[in-house]
Amino acid sequence: MSTERRDGTKGEEHYRIAPRRVSFDWDRTPLHWIPDEPTATHVINVLHLLLPAGERWFVKVFKEALPLVEDPVLLKDVKGFMGQEATHSVQHAYVLDHLAHQRLDTGAYTRHVDFLFEKLLGEAPPFGAPIPTQEWLRFRLSLIAAIEQFTAVLGNWVLHAEGLDRAGSDPVMLDLLRWHGAEEVEHRAVAFDMYQHCGGTGLPRYARRVEGMAVVAPVLLWLWVWGASYLMRHDPRLAGRTRYSLREHNRAVRRGLLPTWNELGSAIPRYFRRSYHPSQEGSLRKAVEYLATSPAARAAAGAVGRAALG
């Protein structure tokens, strides 16, 4: 059945977004889960530093905005998105516990991330700034839409990153990244649609969307470089002998272990197009295919089924 999508194009019957149960066993995952590749390992590990607090924040901001949603289809999408993001936050927090068990304490970094999301981007504007409540909410929704542009690009990348397989990456970590990446592709348009719905109309709405990306892109780059540098400095296996360097980062890119700078950077001008919609990012079919075969998702579904039978 063909229906009209919110981006104005014709599409198949509306796709339902829902959280999935997953379970990961970290007991056998080594600290350098990409063998002999500490730089690539820790550049990707920055995800675990940012996402527990960041995705909790997504859910809080969307809860604030829920009363503004008048489209029943969007409301279902948003609730599915919130459920998925809450699950992502929990699973990445477990990875932080795993790093701590391996003597890599991330607390000194994640405290700054918590401050960013809980205080600087909390329900009230920071430092008593005289920003109207509605405008502050719209600004934060624009930030989430911009962040989700990058998570969709990264999700699509990791689903196709054969270099990680060739390098002998730990299968449990790879499953976590691809399960998460697939759900990011699956719900890639929800934050954008939420912003478009709640962000006003006309030029002010578009200008705020541009402003959101203008804030997010440099801040994410800074947080990522800082996070990778932090992890390598505190890695007990490296003992300070190896630091983050752009040369090693680019070498990992050439091996297919990290996304290219062009893949990441080109996401910005696409987002700035007035006609842009995130449904253009990635392949929903590829994402759904992986979610149907993810070892963690299948194991959790089997456990639920066995419990029901019991």
XYZ file of N, CA, C and O in Angstrom, residues 10-180:
684
model
N 6.209 9.816 -2.187
C 5.438 8.586 -2.071
C 6.310 7.461 -1.535
O 7.470 7.334 -1.899
N 5.763 6.662 -0.662
C 6.537 5.566 -0.116
C 5.643 4.396 0.228
O 4.428 4.443 0.057
N 6.264 3.324 0.723
C 5.479 2.166 1.124
C 4.751 2.472 2.433
O 4.962 3.497 3.066
N 3.908 1.565 2.845
C 3.153 1.749 4.079
C 4.116 2.075 5.215
O 5.211 1.537 5.287
N 3.681 2.939 6.121
C 4.581 3.515 7.114
C 5.312 2.443 7.920
O 4.694 1.493 8.411
N 6.601 2.626 8.044
C 7.456 1.669 8.747
C 7.383 1.914 10.252
O 7.522 3.064 10.712
N 7.202 0.869 11.006
C 7.059 1.002 12.462
C 8.421 0.925 13.140
O 9.201 0.004 12.906
N 8.692 1.893 14.009
C 9.944 1.947 14.765
C 9.659 1.486 16.192
O 8.739 1.998 16.843
N 10.437 0.540 16.668
C 10.219 0.017 18.016
C 11.553 -0.415 18.608
O 12.447 -0.862 17.885
N 11.717 -0.285 19.930
C 12.955 -0.758 20.573
C 13.037 -2.275 20.565
O 12.013 -2.966 20.490
N 14.262 -2.779 20.611
C 14.501 -4.221 20.630
C 15.245 -4.596 21.905
O 16.097 -3.851 22.382
N 14.959 -5.771 22.400
C 15.755 -6.316 23.500
C 17.086 -6.811 22.935
O 17.110 -7.475 21.905
N 18.160 -6.483 23.613
C 19.474 -7.000 23.218
C 20.259 -7.366 24.468
O 19.996 -6.862 25.557
N 21.232 -8.234 24.277
C 22.081 -8.652 25.385
C 23.472 -8.942 24.839
O 23.613 -9.671 23.851
N 24.507 -8.329 25.464
C 25.887 -8.510 25.022
C 26.721 -9.062 26.178
O 26.578 -8.618 27.314
N 27.568 -10.002 25.872
C 28.471 -10.602 26.863
C 29.873 -10.068 26.598
O 30.508 -10.405 25.596
N 30.379 -9.229 27.523
C 31.665 -8.553 27.312
C 32.852 -9.300 27.911
O 33.976 -8.814 27.835
N 32.642 -10.479 28.481
C 33.706 -11.160 29.217
C 34.953 -11.419 28.372
O 36.071 -11.398 28.881
N 34.765 -11.683 27.076
C 35.916 -12.056 26.243
C 36.358 -10.940 25.299
O 37.225 -11.158 24.450
N 35.787 -9.751 25.438
C 36.155 -8.637 24.549
C 37.422 -7.965 25.065
O 37.439 -7.457 26.185
N 38.488 -7.956 24.275
C 39.749 -7.353 24.733
C 39.674 -5.835 24.722
O 38.801 -5.236 24.076
N 40.605 -5.204 25.416
C 40.641 -3.745 25.462
C 40.832 -3.182 24.058
O 40.139 -2.249 23.653
N 41.779 -3.736 23.320
C 41.975 -3.328 21.922
C 41.195 -4.305 21.047
O 41.721 -5.293 20.565
N 39.920 -4.006 20.880
C 39.027 -4.957 20.217
C 39.247 -4.993 18.703
O 38.754 -5.906 18.039
N 39.959 -4.031 18.138
C 40.507 -4.165 16.786
C 41.979 -4.514 16.987
O 42.757 -3.674 17.443
N 42.394 -5.740 16.714
C 43.750 -6.179 17.070
C 44.833 -5.267 16.493
O 44.812 -4.924 15.306
N 45.774 -4.863 17.378
C 46.933 -4.059 16.995
C 46.543 -2.708 16.408
O 47.323 -2.106 15.659
N 45.364 -2.227 16.756
C 44.892 -0.936 16.234
C 44.332 -0.076 17.371
O 43.130 0.170 17.456
N 45.203 0.397 18.276
C 44.676 1.186 19.398
C 44.027 2.497 18.968
O 43.037 2.929 19.574
N 44.543 3.147 17.922
C 43.944 4.413 17.501
C 42.539 4.211 16.980
O 41.594 4.880 17.418
N 42.354 3.279 16.041
C 41.012 3.015 15.511
C 40.077 2.547 16.618
O 38.909 2.970 16.690
N 40.576 1.671 17.499
C 39.758 1.192 18.611
C 39.231 2.352 19.438
O 38.032 2.439 19.728
N 40.125 3.268 19.825
C 39.705 4.317 20.746
C 38.952 5.446 20.066
O 38.116 6.107 20.708
N 39.199 5.680 18.780
C 38.369 6.659 18.072
C 36.917 6.189 18.072
O 35.990 6.969 18.328
N 36.705 4.910 17.823
C 35.333 4.385 17.851
C 34.813 4.320 19.287
O 33.624 4.569 19.541
N 35.692 4.031 20.241
C 35.266 3.951 21.636
C 34.731 5.270 22.177
O 34.043 5.279 23.209
N 35.039 6.386 21.520
C 34.483 7.673 21.972
C 32.958 7.623 21.972
O 32.312 8.299 22.773
N 32.380 6.809 21.095
C 30.920 6.627 21.114
C 30.428 6.264 22.512
O 29.405 6.774 22.986
N 31.145 5.361 23.170
C 30.713 4.903 24.486
C 30.830 6.011 25.532
O 30.107 5.987 26.534
N 31.719 6.971 25.303
C 31.862 8.097 26.228
C 30.721 9.098 26.087
O 30.279 9.691 27.075
N 30.257 9.290 24.860
C 29.270 10.332 24.580
C 27.830 9.856 24.676
O 26.948 10.615 25.090
N 27.574 8.614 24.288
C 26.192 8.204 24.069
C 25.368 7.942 25.329
O 24.166 8.234 25.318
N 25.925 7.400 26.417
C 25.045 7.193 27.573
C 24.356 8.481 28.027
O 23.131 8.517 28.184
N 25.125 9.559 28.210
C 24.522 10.827 28.630
C 23.768 11.485 27.490
O 22.686 12.052 27.684
N 24.333 11.423 26.275
C 23.715 12.093 25.147
C 22.348 11.535 24.813
O 21.392 12.286 24.558
N 22.230 10.221 24.811
C 20.950 9.633 24.429
C 19.920 9.723 25.549
O 18.722 9.805 25.282
N 20.363 9.767 26.797
C 19.423 10.088 27.886
C 18.864 11.496 27.678
O 17.670 11.751 27.909
N 19.730 12.396 27.243
C 19.307 13.783 26.997
C 18.307 13.860 25.847
O 17.316 14.581 25.927
N 18.544 13.106 24.781
C 17.576 13.062 23.683
C 16.185 12.748 24.229
O 15.191 13.401 23.878
N 16.121 11.716 25.060
C 14.828 11.262 25.576
C 14.180 12.351 26.436
O 12.973 12.620 26.320
N 14.968 13.020 27.268
C 14.424 14.081 28.127
C 13.860 15.231 27.299
O 12.764 15.747 27.587
N 14.598 15.656 26.282
C 14.132 16.770 25.455
C 12.870 16.377 24.695
O 11.913 17.157 24.600
N 12.831 15.169 24.169
C 11.638 14.733 23.447
C 10.436 14.627 24.382
O 9.299 14.896 23.962
N 10.658 14.229 25.627
C 9.544 14.196 26.578
C 8.964 15.590 26.770
O 7.747 15.765 26.882
N 9.832 16.592 26.828
C 9.360 17.967 26.952
C 8.509 18.374 25.755
O 7.534 19.122 25.887
N 8.891 17.882 24.569
C 8.231 18.306 23.335
C 7.000 17.474 22.985
O 6.213 17.876 22.117
N 6.797 16.334 23.628
C 5.687 15.448 23.266
C 4.323 16.152 23.243
O 3.506 15.896 22.339
N 4.037 17.059 24.211
C 2.717 17.714 24.175
C 2.495 18.572 22.930
O 1.347 18.926 22.633
N 3.558 18.889 22.208
C 3.426 19.721 21.014
C 3.135 18.904 19.758
O 2.847 19.479 18.704
N 3.237 17.582 19.855
C 3.100 16.730 18.671
C 1.629 16.467 18.394
O 0.934 15.832 19.183
N 1.162 16.945 17.251
C -0.242 16.790 16.881
C -0.467 15.707 15.825
O -1.614 15.317 15.567
N 0.608 15.225 15.227
C 0.528 14.189 14.196
C 0.609 12.822 14.873
O 1.632 12.485 15.474
N -0.435 11.998 14.814
C -0.414 10.711 15.527
C 0.643 9.746 14.998
O 1.182 8.944 15.764
N 0.950 9.803 13.697
C 1.987 8.931 13.147
C 3.349 9.358 13.672
O 4.162 8.521 14.090
N 3.623 10.656 13.662
C 4.881 11.158 14.208
C 4.996 10.813 15.691
O 6.078 10.440 16.170
N 3.902 10.919 16.421
C 3.930 10.607 17.855
C 4.368 9.167 18.084
O 5.187 8.891 18.980
N 3.876 8.229 17.279
C 4.304 6.835 17.414
C 5.784 6.687 17.085
O 6.515 5.961 17.762
N 6.226 7.379 16.033
C 7.641 7.322 15.662
C 8.525 7.849 16.788
O 9.567 7.274 17.110
N 8.106 8.952 17.376
C 8.895 9.582 18.435
C 8.990 8.661 19.651
O 10.062 8.510 20.252
N 7.896 8.022 20.004
C 7.930 7.109 21.150
C 8.815 5.897 20.854
O 9.546 5.420 21.736
N 8.773 5.392 19.609
C 9.681 4.312 19.234
C 11.132 4.762 19.278
O 12.007 4.031 19.759
N 11.400 5.957 18.779
C 12.738 6.543 18.825
C 13.230 6.653 20.258
O 14.373 6.280 20.576
N 12.388 7.151 21.147
C 12.776 7.308 22.550
C 13.117 5.967 23.179
O 14.086 5.848 23.943
N 12.335 4.934 22.855
C 12.626 3.607 23.384
C 13.949 3.077 22.876
O 14.735 2.498 23.637
N 14.228 3.267 21.585
C 15.504 2.818 21.037
C 16.668 3.572 21.661
O 17.695 2.975 22.023
N 16.540 4.894 21.794
C 17.645 5.683 22.345
C 17.908 5.329 23.811
O 19.066 5.289 24.250
N 16.873 5.081 24.562
C 17.068 4.684 25.958
C 17.831 3.364 26.041
O 18.722 3.193 26.889
N 17.505 2.416 25.155
C 18.217 1.137 25.119
C 19.672 1.337 24.719
O 20.589 0.737 25.313
N 19.930 2.185 23.728
C 21.311 2.470 23.320
C 22.120 3.014 24.499
O 23.264 2.605 24.726
N 21.527 3.953 25.229
C 22.231 4.558 26.365
C 22.663 3.504 27.377
O 23.808 3.497 27.839
N 21.764 2.596 27.699
C 22.070 1.548 28.679
C 23.178 0.631 28.178
O 24.130 0.321 28.919
N 23.101 0.209 26.922
C 24.091 -0.745 26.404
C 25.477 -0.122 26.307
O 26.487 -0.791 26.586
N 25.572 1.139 25.939
C 26.890 1.784 25.884
C 27.440 2.046 27.284
O 28.660 2.032 27.480
N 26.566 2.270 28.249
C 27.028 2.412 29.636
C 27.658 1.118 30.132
O 28.636 1.139 30.891
N 27.121 -0.035 29.690
C 27.731 -1.309 30.065
C 29.161 -1.412 29.511
O 30.038 -2.014 30.143
N 29.395 -0.838 28.332
C 30.753 -0.865 27.780
C 31.688 -0.034 28.651
O 32.848 -0.406 28.864
N 31.213 1.082 29.180
C 32.049 1.874 30.093
C 32.432 1.054 31.325
O 33.570 1.131 31.807
N 31.488 0.268 31.832
C 31.806 -0.623 32.959
C 32.873 -1.634 32.548
O 33.788 -1.930 33.326
N 32.759 -2.143 31.336
C 33.739 -3.107 30.839
C 35.130 -2.464 30.728
O 36.138 -3.076 31.110
N 35.192 -1.227 30.235
C 36.483 -0.527 30.160
C 37.060 -0.312 31.559
O 38.274 -0.459 31.763
N 36.201 0.024 32.515
C 36.676 0.224 33.889
C 37.244 -1.065 34.465
O 38.262 -1.048 35.169
N 36.614 -2.216 34.155
C 37.129 -3.505 34.622
C 38.503 -3.805 34.021
O 39.287 -4.570 34.600
N 38.787 -3.193 32.874
C 40.094 -3.377 32.230
C 41.068 -2.249 32.588
O 42.054 -2.051 31.910
N 40.744 -1.540 33.647
C 41.598 -0.482 34.220
C 41.697 0.760 33.327
O 42.668 1.485 33.380
N 40.674 0.998 32.519
C 40.602 2.244 31.762
C 39.409 3.027 32.308
O 38.271 2.819 31.909
N 39.684 3.908 33.245
C 38.626 4.678 33.908
C 38.264 5.883 33.047
O 39.127 6.693 32.701
N 36.993 6.014 32.706
C 36.553 7.105 31.836
C 35.854 8.230 32.592
O 35.381 9.193 31.984
N 35.814 8.120 33.913
C 35.023 9.068 34.709
C 35.429 10.518 34.546
O 34.570 11.408 34.508
N 36.723 10.799 34.431
C 37.172 12.189 34.326
C 36.670 12.851 33.046
O 36.475 14.068 33.005
N 36.471 12.057 32.006
C 35.933 12.592 30.752
C 34.410 12.655 30.792
O 33.810 13.675 30.439
N 33.769 11.576 31.212
C 32.310 11.524 31.144
C 31.655 12.519 32.099
O 30.516 12.925 31.865
N 32.368 12.958 33.139
C 31.797 13.997 34.007
C 31.589 15.297 33.231
O 30.607 16.019 33.455
N 32.501 15.598 32.313
C 32.333 16.788 31.482
C 31.163 16.614 30.511
O 30.417 17.561 30.243
N 31.020 15.403 29.975
C 29.905 15.134 29.062
C 28.576 15.263 29.812
O 27.608 15.847 29.306
N 28.515 14.729 31.029
C 27.306 14.858 31.844
C 26.971 16.324 32.092
O 25.799 16.729 32.010
N 27.991 17.137 32.377
C 27.769 18.561 32.625
C 27.211 19.242 31.377
O 26.292 20.065 31.457
N 27.751 18.887 30.218
C 27.281 19.466 28.961
C 25.789 19.221 28.771
O 25.018 20.156 28.506
N 25.376 17.960 28.901
C 23.989 17.629 28.602
C 23.027 17.970 29.737
O 21.900 18.400 29.477
N 23.452 17.791 30.974
C 22.544 17.986 32.095
C 22.440 19.441 32.535
O 21.374 19.886 32.992
N 23.518 20.190 32.409
C 23.530 21.574 32.892
C 23.470 22.591 31.749
O 22.564 23.424 31.696
N 24.429 22.514 30.832
C 24.456 23.505 29.755
C 23.269 23.361 28.805
O 22.796 24.360 28.243
N 22.794 22.122 28.615
C 21.681 21.887 27.689
C 20.462 21.317 28.405
O 19.654 20.612 27.813
N 20.322 21.652 29.676
C 19.210 21.145 30.467
C 17.897 21.828 30.151
O 17.768 22.586 29.180
N 16.905 21.599 30.983
C 15.558 22.114 30.715
C 15.506 23.631 30.731
O 14.720 24.247 30.005
N 16.352 24.257 31.558
C 16.408 25.713 31.617
C 17.687 26.202 30.956
O 18.735 25.546 31.043
N 17.658 27.355 30.277
C 18.887 27.886 29.666
C 19.965 28.096 30.712
O 19.671 28.458 31.860
N 21.231 27.867 30.353
C 22.307 27.990 31.343
C 22.572 29.446 31.740
O 22.304 30.374 30.962
N 23.075 29.610 32.958
C 23.527 30.917 33.465
C 22.396 31.953 33.463
O 22.641 33.159 33.372
N 21.155 31.477 33.554
C 20.020 32.396 33.597
C 19.808 33.184 32.325
O 19.206 34.266 32.353
N 20.271 32.673 31.194
C 20.126 33.376 29.914
C 18.643 33.619 29.621
O 17.823 32.716 29.776
N 18.296 34.849 29.199
C 16.879 35.190 28.979
C 16.342 34.683 27.645
O 15.966 35.448 26.760
N 16.298 33.353 27.496
C 15.800 32.736 26.271
C 14.406 32.196 26.561
O 14.220 31.434 27.522
N 13.411 32.575 25.765
C 12.054 32.059 25.995
C 12.023 30.528 26.002
O 12.769 29.871 25.267
N 11.156 29.953 26.816
C 11.072 28.501 26.980
C 10.873 27.792 25.643
O 11.549 26.791 25.345
N 9.958 28.313 24.816
C 9.684 27.672 23.540
C 10.902 27.713 22.621
O 11.225 26.728 21.956
N 11.614 28.841 22.617
C 12.783 28.965 21.745
C 13.920 28.061 22.216
O 14.640 27.473 21.400
N 14.091 27.913 23.519
C 15.131 27.041 24.059
C 14.850 25.584 23.687
O 15.753 24.839 23.314
N 13.576 25.185 23.751
C 13.212 23.826 23.364
C 13.465 23.617 21.876
O 14.025 22.592 21.464
N 13.072 24.563 21.052
C 13.295 24.435 19.609
C 14.775 24.358 19.274
O 15.182 23.587 18.395
N 15.585 25.143 19.958
C 17.031 25.101 19.715
C 17.587 23.722 20.036
O 18.358 23.146 19.261
N 17.183 23.153 21.171
C 17.696 21.826 21.541
C 17.194 20.752 20.585
O 17.930 19.806 20.270
N 15.970 20.875 20.095
C 15.489 19.936 19.082
C 16.309 20.056 17.802
O 16.574 19.044 17.132
N 16.736 21.269 17.450
C 17.572 21.436 16.254
C 18.935 20.783 16.451
O 19.513 20.246 15.493
N 19.462 20.812 17.670
C 20.734 20.142 17.949
C 20.589 18.634 17.790
O 21.468 17.975 17.201
N 19.507 18.075 18.294
C 19.307 16.628 18.189
C 19.169 16.219 16.730
O 19.741 15.215 16.294
N 18.435 17.007 15.943
C 18.286 16.692 14.522
C 19.644 16.694 13.826
O 19.920 15.821 12.990
N 20.500 17.651 14.172
C 21.833 17.722 13.559
C 22.704 16.555 13.993
O 23.427 15.955 13.182
N 22.660 16.194 15.280
C 23.435 15.053 15.768
C 22.986 13.773 15.058
O 23.811 12.938 14.651
N 21.673 13.623 14.890
C 21.150 12.419 14.249
C 21.550 12.321 12.771
O 21.577 11.228 12.212
N 21.866 13.458 12.160
C 22.415 13.397 10.808
C 23.730 12.624 10.807
O 23.971 11.762 9.956
N 24.586 12.904 11.787
C 25.876 12.213 11.859
C 25.712 10.762 12.303
O 26.419 9.871 11.816
N 24.778 10.489 13.230
C 24.619 9.097 13.660
C 24.080 8.235 12.521
O 24.426 7.057 12.417
N 23.256 8.814 11.646
C 22.774 8.056 10.487
C 23.923 7.748 9.532
O 24.029 6.632 9.011
N 24.802 8.737 9.312
C 25.960 8.528 8.433
C 26.883 7.467 9.027
O 27.359 6.564 8.325
N 27.149 7.561 10.328
C 28.013 6.577 10.984
C 27.363 5.196 10.996
O 28.044 4.171 10.818
N 26.057 5.162 11.219
C 25.357 3.882 11.211
C 25.444 3.208 9.854
O 25.704 1.996 9.757
N 25.255 3.981 8.801
C 25.360 3.427 7.456
C 26.787 2.969 7.173
O 27.008 1.917 6.565
N 27.761 3.740 7.651
C 29.168 3.360 7.428
C 29.483 2.017 8.087
O 30.067 1.130 7.456
N 29.112 1.860 9.362
C 29.525 0.652 10.074
C 28.837 -0.587 9.511
O 29.398 -1.689 9.548
N 27.648 -0.437 8.945
C 26.969 -1.575 8.322
C 27.713 -2.069 7.086
O 27.562 -3.229 6.691
N 28.508 -1.198 6.465
C 29.236 -1.554 5.248
C 30.738 -1.655 5.468
O 31.487 -1.871 4.515
N 31.205 -1.512 6.711
C 32.640 -1.412 7.000
C 33.290 -2.791 7.020
O 33.575 -3.361 8.086
N 33.563 -3.334 5.838
C 34.182 -4.654 5.752
C 35.607 -4.662 6.293
O 36.119 -5.706 6.682
N 36.242 -3.496 6.322
C 37.587 -3.419 6.887
C 37.632 -3.864 8.338
O 38.625 -4.454 8.787
N 36.569 -3.609 9.094
C 36.521 -4.050 10.487
C 36.492 -5.573 10.576
O 37.093 -6.159 11.486
N 35.815 -6.221 9.641
C 35.800 -7.688 9.611
C 37.178 -8.226 9.220
O 37.683 -9.164 9.854
N 37.771 -7.637 8.185
C 39.084 -8.112 7.734
C 40.144 -7.962 8.815
O 41.082 -8.756 8.889
N 39.993 -6.945 9.670
C 40.978 -6.708 10.728
C 40.817 -7.649 11.913
O 41.626 -7.621 12.838
N 39.790 -8.497 11.908
C 39.583 -9.438 13.005
C 38.980 -8.802 14.239
O 39.272 -9.217 15.369
N 38.124 -7.802 14.059
C 37.513 -7.108 15.194
C 36.703 -8.065 16.061
O 36.143 -9.050 15.578
N 36.647 -7.744 17.349
C 35.873 -8.560 18.290
C 34.420 -8.632 17.830
O 33.778 -7.594 17.601
N 33.858 -9.832 17.691
C 32.503 -9.955 17.137
C 31.423 -9.355 18.014
O 30.399 -8.882 17.498
N 31.620 -9.350 19.324
C 30.596 -8.787 20.206
C 30.539 -7.267 20.045
O 29.453 -6.670 19.919
N 31.705 -6.619 20.030
C 31.723 -5.169 19.844
C 31.195 -4.802 18.468
O 30.456 -3.826 18.312
N 31.547 -5.593 17.470
C 31.080 -5.308 16.115
C 29.559 -5.449 16.041
O 28.882 -4.659 15.369
N 29.018 -6.422 16.748
C 27.564 -6.588 16.766
C 26.894 -5.400 17.457
O 25.867 -4.894 16.988
N 27.452 -4.949 18.575
C 26.901 -3.767 19.244
C 26.864 -2.575 18.291
O 25.843 -1.888 18.159
N 27.983 -2.320 17.622
C 28.070 -1.157 16.744
C 27.104 -1.280 15.567
O 26.469 -0.295 15.168
N 26.979 -2.486 15.018
C 26.106 -2.639 13.853
C 24.634 -2.683 14.250
O 23.782 -2.162 13.519
N 24.322 -3.277 15.386
C 22.938 -3.211 15.882
C 22.544 -1.758 16.106
O 21.482 -1.300 15.642
N 23.412 -1.018 16.787
C 23.114 0.395 17.047
C 23.059 1.178 15.739
O 22.136 1.964 15.507
